[in-house]
């Protein structure tokens, strides 16, 4: 059984370190989508209300050392606005400064530590290094609350080791996310369709094998589709491609056929002359990417309009849909069409529709959809996929009795 905040007892005057996922998209130090901050508020408010001394910890981006552009300082400012109360910012995540600041907190006050990944020990592959870093974090707190759903699939110091060092439990966001995902894993209404896209190609190709026995239809778009097209023998120009995954992908396609899972692939692709918002672009057949007048050096940046329609029909006629990963480079308006059409179809599902993933959730909001028209918008992409695969997630395992 997962330990939750309800099991945590009286938190008055207790120093509670909360591992949040405040990894928001930034552009020139401006937060472009604050969804993950808003998703963290419920737990923070609950702790503030209980009179705890609240110490928030998170990562931002993937730095290996201190990088000014990846400071959490702008997040502290936004959090302060959303909470309507002061958030003290510690420019270090551990050490004397952090100690001094967190030990000065009064009941119900909130502090945010600097980006955990400025210390390479947070994500080290060496358990000793991670444990040492977790011990430093643990000295500041009495209790740990794990609420960064987007990172519970990672064996990282603040997620895994820290939860083992202190009395720990899941926060309200993690609880809420698991409630929805459990509905997807235990007897989903059928047809059950999973739509995959985005750019973390090898990560996502790796989950397909585990999803195949569970789903009826699997639609693939986004950056990962080019590895699949390559596996089918098509040329993909300069599109995102994981050459070393081509063989595995071929096996997966065969496995899908054996299991009777319908694999839905784009029939047309929106190609571009370069990776830019203003690039010349055109729609071509998926098996003729290199054959247009734009030449062979083109990049596929979106699924084409015909594909978007096919994907949308598969989605809208399903009873359960999970979607992770944009269908194209939606940040450029010329390549946002596929993502927009698929998102629109999710809003029409007569059943449960779930959007998962930081960028997918941001895309839905950036494209102007009302969050309420989806069954659930998950803050975690990789974490929710691994949960759906039935894997044990290290960050959840440590919270179990
Ligand atoms: P999520 O955060 O939802 O799990 P990912 O992080 O895997 O999604 O991928 C999101 C990114 O994928 C977006 O920034 C988008 O621009 C990019 N992307 C989608 N399609 C393509 C493509 N065809 N080529 C390059 N990048 C792509
Ligand atoms: Mg992402």
XYZ file of C-alpha atoms and ligand atoms in Angstrom:
429
model
C 0.000 0.000 0.000
C 1.202 3.449 -0.958
C 1.744 5.686 2.077
C -0.084 8.985 1.581
C -0.333 12.342 3.341
C -3.288 10.987 5.305
C -0.869 8.592 7.007
C 1.681 11.319 7.809
C 0.194 12.395 11.139
C 0.422 15.872 12.658
C 2.771 17.982 10.557
C 2.723 21.163 12.675
C 6.264 22.563 13.059
C 7.698 19.634 11.097
C 10.207 20.405 8.347
C 8.796 18.670 5.260
C 10.877 18.378 2.101
C 8.654 17.967 -0.967
C 10.145 16.544 -4.155
C 8.089 18.395 -6.775
C 8.344 18.374 -10.543
C 8.649 22.071 -11.340
C 10.399 21.326 -14.629
C 8.546 23.898 -16.733
C 9.375 24.944 -20.286
C 11.319 28.233 -20.406
C 12.093 30.650 -23.187
C 14.585 33.424 -22.316
C 14.002 32.798 -18.587
C 10.243 33.237 -19.116
C 7.976 30.365 -18.110
C 5.980 29.459 -21.223
C 3.666 26.962 -19.476
C 3.149 26.876 -15.711
C 1.040 23.701 -15.652
C 3.471 21.749 -13.521
C 3.667 24.550 -10.955
C -0.119 24.694 -10.716
C -0.280 20.916 -10.409
C 1.993 21.142 -7.348
C -0.112 23.691 -5.466
C -2.571 21.335 -3.821
C 0.070 19.497 -1.814
C 1.906 22.697 -0.927
C -1.278 24.366 0.277
C -2.212 21.307 2.307
C 1.196 21.364 4.052
C 1.061 25.113 4.630
C -2.403 24.682 6.127
C -1.113 21.938 8.407
C 1.543 24.305 9.787
C 4.537 22.505 8.323
C 7.799 24.189 7.346
C 7.701 23.477 3.626
C 10.948 22.919 1.708
C 10.421 22.434 -2.024
C 12.989 20.656 -4.189
C 12.924 20.101 -7.953
C 15.005 19.791 -11.074
C 14.754 21.954 -14.195
C 16.037 20.727 -17.535
C 19.000 18.411 -17.793
C 22.058 20.363 -16.549
C 25.161 18.480 -15.392
C 26.451 21.471 -13.409
C 25.313 25.008 -12.556
C 23.780 26.724 -15.604
C 22.323 30.163 -14.916
C 19.592 29.766 -17.550
C 18.295 26.730 -15.672
C 17.929 28.410 -12.291
C 14.637 27.807 -10.495
C 14.512 31.488 -9.467
C 11.780 32.366 -12.045
C 9.772 29.405 -10.747
C 9.991 30.783 -7.187
C 8.543 34.054 -8.436
C 5.663 32.365 -10.268
C 4.983 30.054 -7.332
C 4.805 33.039 -5.033
C 2.143 34.622 -7.277
C 0.107 31.424 -7.474
C 0.303 30.665 -3.755
C -0.284 34.272 -2.784
C 2.442 34.034 -0.206
C 6.166 34.548 0.176
C 8.482 31.849 -1.206
C 12.053 32.066 0.063
C 14.551 31.032 -2.593
C 17.793 29.265 -1.688
C 20.455 29.804 -4.393
C 22.043 26.486 -3.357
C 20.203 23.170 -3.054
C 22.385 21.904 -0.185
C 25.162 23.341 2.011
C 25.362 26.181 4.531
C 23.140 28.636 2.659
C 20.351 26.120 2.188
C 20.679 24.948 5.807
C 20.509 28.499 7.155
C 17.493 29.388 5.052
C 15.478 26.234 5.731
C 16.207 26.230 9.465
C 14.919 29.807 9.669
C 11.474 28.788 8.324
C 8.517 29.361 10.619
C 5.420 27.155 10.678
C 3.503 27.446 7.387
C 6.374 29.137 5.524
C 7.673 27.945 2.161
C 11.180 27.763 0.704
C 12.359 26.562 -2.709
C 15.831 25.080 -3.182
C 17.868 25.741 -6.340
C 17.842 23.188 -9.187
C 18.826 19.780 -7.759
C 20.591 18.828 -10.984
C 23.187 21.573 -10.457
C 24.741 18.829 -8.325
C 25.716 15.917 -10.577
C 25.164 13.526 -7.641
C 21.384 13.892 -8.050
C 21.389 11.846 -11.261
C 24.634 9.917 -10.727
C 24.684 6.272 -11.754
C 26.711 5.585 -8.588
C 24.340 4.746 -5.691
C 26.989 5.884 -3.150
C 27.128 9.351 -4.653
C 23.364 9.585 -4.779
C 23.053 8.420 -1.172
C 25.575 11.038 0.001
C 23.624 13.794 -1.757
C 20.334 12.489 -0.374
C 21.822 12.553 3.155
C 22.662 16.240 2.706
C 19.078 16.953 1.646
C 17.739 14.840 4.509
C 19.587 16.895 7.165
C 17.205 19.785 6.414
C 13.943 17.896 7.003
C 11.963 15.553 9.266
C 9.686 14.117 6.580
C 9.802 13.658 2.813
C 6.776 13.982 0.539
C 7.177 12.618 -2.982
C 5.019 14.630 -5.361
C 7.092 14.865 -8.536
C 5.093 12.414 -10.609
C 7.175 13.169 -13.705
C 10.272 11.693 -12.034
C 8.985 8.713 -10.006
C 10.324 6.339 -12.669
C 13.844 7.612 -12.034
C 16.269 6.186 -9.496
C 17.596 9.603 -8.531
C 18.828 10.879 -5.161
C 15.907 13.173 -4.307
C 13.317 10.721 -5.632
C 14.596 7.342 -4.474
C 17.364 7.517 -1.866
C 15.864 10.499 0.001
C 12.512 8.721 0.347
C 14.332 5.827 1.965
C 16.227 8.009 4.442
C 13.303 9.926 5.938
C 9.752 8.929 6.863
C 8.121 9.434 3.459
C 4.798 9.341 1.651
C 3.208 10.247 -1.683
C 1.813 13.745 -2.181
C -1.643 14.563 -3.504
C -0.517 14.944 -7.128
C 1.102 11.510 -7.213
C -2.025 10.039 -5.613
C -4.298 11.695 -8.171
C -2.161 10.638 -11.133
C -2.104 7.005 -9.999
C -5.856 6.943 -9.568
C -6.375 7.785 -13.249
C -3.619 5.530 -14.544
C -5.084 2.624 -12.590
C -8.283 3.083 -14.563
C -6.214 2.649 -17.744
C -4.441 -0.486 -16.547
C -7.309 -2.374 -14.947
C -9.863 -3.431 -17.580
C -9.810 -0.401 -19.889
C -12.932 -0.053 -22.055
C -12.178 -1.063 -25.615
C -11.101 -0.174 -28.208
C -8.038 1.043 -26.293
C -5.722 3.226 -28.361
C -2.291 4.563 -27.454
C -0.847 7.427 -29.504
C 2.908 7.978 -29.283
C 5.010 10.837 -30.602
C 7.563 13.337 -29.375
C 11.314 13.355 -29.550
C 12.659 10.965 -26.892
C 12.783 8.309 -29.571
C 14.653 5.398 -28.002
C 12.881 5.883 -24.637
C 9.533 5.573 -26.339
C 10.397 2.797 -28.769
C 11.411 0.833 -25.679
C 7.897 0.987 -24.217
C 6.111 -0.275 -27.329
C 6.948 -3.924 -26.725
C 5.270 -3.828 -23.312
C 2.237 -1.909 -24.507
C 1.472 -4.180 -27.467
C -0.189 -6.968 -25.431
C -2.424 -4.391 -23.707
C -3.749 -2.191 -26.506
C -5.931 -2.609 -29.601
C -4.405 0.180 -31.651
C -1.099 1.966 -31.543
C -0.697 5.161 -33.555
C 2.836 6.489 -34.032
C 3.730 10.031 -35.062
C 6.231 12.698 -33.976
C 9.973 12.255 -34.162
C 9.891 8.518 -33.529
C 7.965 7.722 -36.664
C 11.054 8.079 -38.852
C 12.766 5.161 -37.178
C 9.652 3.126 -37.939
C 9.507 4.310 -41.568
C 13.188 3.442 -41.924
C 12.475 -0.019 -40.523
C 9.890 -0.411 -43.287
C 12.539 0.402 -45.864
C 11.740 4.054 -46.551
C 14.249 6.900 -46.708
C 13.690 9.701 -44.204
C 16.142 12.428 -45.237
C 17.574 14.313 -42.248
C 14.598 13.557 -39.999
C 15.104 12.436 -36.412
C 16.346 8.854 -36.659
C 17.788 6.294 -34.271
C 19.721 4.099 -36.651
C 20.573 1.541 -33.938
C 16.863 1.025 -33.161
C 15.827 0.139 -36.695
C 16.287 -3.599 -36.243
C 14.374 -3.685 -32.923
C 11.610 -1.646 -34.505
C 11.292 -4.189 -37.305
C 10.820 -6.916 -34.660
C 8.199 -4.804 -32.898
C 6.188 -4.417 -36.091
C 6.207 -8.172 -36.535
C 5.195 -8.690 -32.911
C 2.292 -6.284 -33.373
C 1.107 -8.190 -36.434
C 1.294 -11.483 -34.503
C -0.735 -10.024 -31.643
C -3.325 -8.518 -33.954
C -2.591 -5.001 -32.770
C -3.381 -2.398 -35.380
C -0.353 -0.160 -35.940
C -1.400 3.178 -37.374
C 1.356 5.052 -39.193
C 1.265 8.320 -41.098
C 0.629 7.990 -44.820
C 1.859 11.531 -45.469
C 4.477 13.740 -43.827
C 5.002 17.493 -43.663
C 8.632 17.971 -44.646
C 10.765 21.092 -44.257
C 13.968 22.357 -45.852
C 15.474 23.091 -42.401
C 14.615 22.936 -38.715
C 13.063 26.356 -38.359
C 9.684 28.037 -38.016
C 10.094 29.779 -41.376
C 11.406 26.813 -43.362
C 9.905 26.039 -46.776
C 7.603 23.070 -46.285
C 5.353 20.713 -48.178
C 3.283 17.570 -47.790
C 4.697 14.368 -49.288
C 3.825 10.686 -49.152
C 5.484 8.907 -46.222
C 7.378 6.603 -48.592
C 8.657 9.460 -50.761
C 10.219 11.855 -48.239
C 13.426 12.373 -50.232
C 11.790 12.655 -53.634
C 10.286 16.148 -53.753
C 11.814 19.280 -55.302
C 13.051 20.180 -51.787
C 15.661 17.471 -52.247
C 16.831 14.630 -50.033
C 18.184 16.767 -47.168
C 14.717 17.449 -45.760
C 13.327 16.910 -42.268
C 9.915 15.541 -41.428
C 8.489 17.949 -38.868
C 4.845 16.877 -38.671
C 2.473 14.155 -39.806
C 0.576 15.226 -42.925
C -3.099 16.308 -43.044
C -4.354 12.961 -44.387
C -2.554 11.141 -41.544
C -3.910 13.559 -38.982
C -7.409 12.654 -40.163
C -6.718 8.917 -39.942
C -5.221 9.304 -36.448
C -8.154 11.427 -35.329
C -10.679 8.842 -36.510
C -8.868 6.078 -34.622
C -8.793 8.220 -31.479
C -12.356 9.496 -31.598
C -13.792 5.994 -32.130
C -11.963 4.576 -29.076
C -13.307 4.150 -25.563
C -9.913 4.575 -23.900
C -7.078 6.717 -25.246
C -3.662 7.513 -23.873
C -1.588 10.038 -25.789
C 2.043 10.874 -25.136
C 4.255 12.984 -27.368
C 3.373 15.727 -29.876
C 2.791 14.636 -33.487
C 5.174 17.279 -34.782
C 7.225 20.310 -33.850
C 4.103 22.072 -32.570
C 6.217 24.990 -31.288
C 6.385 26.118 -34.947
C 2.841 26.994 -36.124
C 3.476 25.482 -39.587
C 4.088 22.089 -37.966
C 1.398 22.124 -35.273
C -1.444 20.771 -37.412
C -1.077 17.062 -36.582
C -0.856 17.727 -32.847
C -3.873 20.029 -32.991
C -6.053 17.534 -34.871
C -5.131 14.635 -32.578
C -5.745 16.772 -29.479
C -9.133 17.801 -30.875
C -10.009 14.123 -31.387
C -9.131 13.346 -27.772
C -11.685 15.897 -26.627
C -14.338 13.925 -28.556
C -13.624 10.540 -26.971
C -16.708 8.954 -25.483
C -14.812 7.357 -22.615
C -11.503 8.091 -20.904
C -8.917 10.301 -22.639
C -5.564 10.917 -21.001
C -2.773 13.212 -22.176
C 0.629 12.490 -20.626
C 3.984 14.221 -20.898
C 5.389 17.645 -20.159
C 5.487 18.808 -23.764
C 2.214 17.144 -24.739
C 0.413 18.853 -21.859
C 2.068 22.161 -22.750
C 1.041 21.660 -26.399
C -2.591 21.139 -25.488
C -2.638 24.376 -23.518
C -0.556 26.333 -26.035
C -2.950 25.312 -28.809
C -5.809 26.781 -26.819
C -7.669 23.661 -25.674
C -9.661 23.741 -22.468
C -8.007 21.353 -19.990
C -11.444 20.308 -18.778
C -12.295 18.724 -22.150
C -9.767 15.939 -21.515
C -10.304 13.128 -19.026
C -6.955 13.815 -17.423
C -3.771 15.696 -18.234
C -0.831 13.967 -16.629
C 2.317 15.829 -15.642
C 4.468 12.799 -16.405
C 5.243 11.320 -19.819
C 7.902 8.683 -19.207
C 6.538 7.925 -15.746
C 2.995 7.341 -16.962
C 4.159 5.189 -19.882
C 6.244 2.994 -17.584
C 3.331 2.712 -15.185
C 1.047 1.651 -18.040
C 3.592 -0.960 -19.061
C 3.186 -2.470 -15.607
C 6.731 -1.729 -14.463
C 7.565 -1.087 -10.820
C 8.692 2.499 -10.537
C 11.518 2.991 -8.017
C 10.128 6.295 -6.724
C 6.791 4.630 -5.913
C 8.214 1.396 -4.626
C 9.984 3.214 -1.769
C 6.658 4.740 -0.716
C 5.026 1.351 -0.277
C 4.578 -0.374 3.058
P 6.598 14.711 -23.818
O 7.314 15.759 -22.998
O 5.159 15.034 -24.029
O 6.817 13.326 -23.281
P 8.800 14.596 -25.714
O 9.639 15.299 -24.708
O 9.143 13.201 -26.043
O 7.237 14.712 -25.298
O 8.823 15.373 -27.112
C 8.397 16.704 -27.273
C 9.131 17.356 -28.393
O 9.099 16.562 -29.562
C 8.549 18.690 -28.802
O 9.415 19.719 -28.379
C 8.442 18.609 -30.329
O 8.950 19.762 -30.981
C 9.314 17.408 -30.647
N 8.969 16.757 -31.919
C 7.770 16.256 -32.296
N 7.815 15.791 -33.561
C 9.073 15.993 -34.006
C 9.751 15.747 -35.245
N 9.122 15.196 -36.278
N 11.051 16.086 -35.329
C 11.684 16.676 -34.288
N 11.109 16.937 -33.096
C 9.815 16.604 -32.957
Mg 9.365 16.355 -22.932
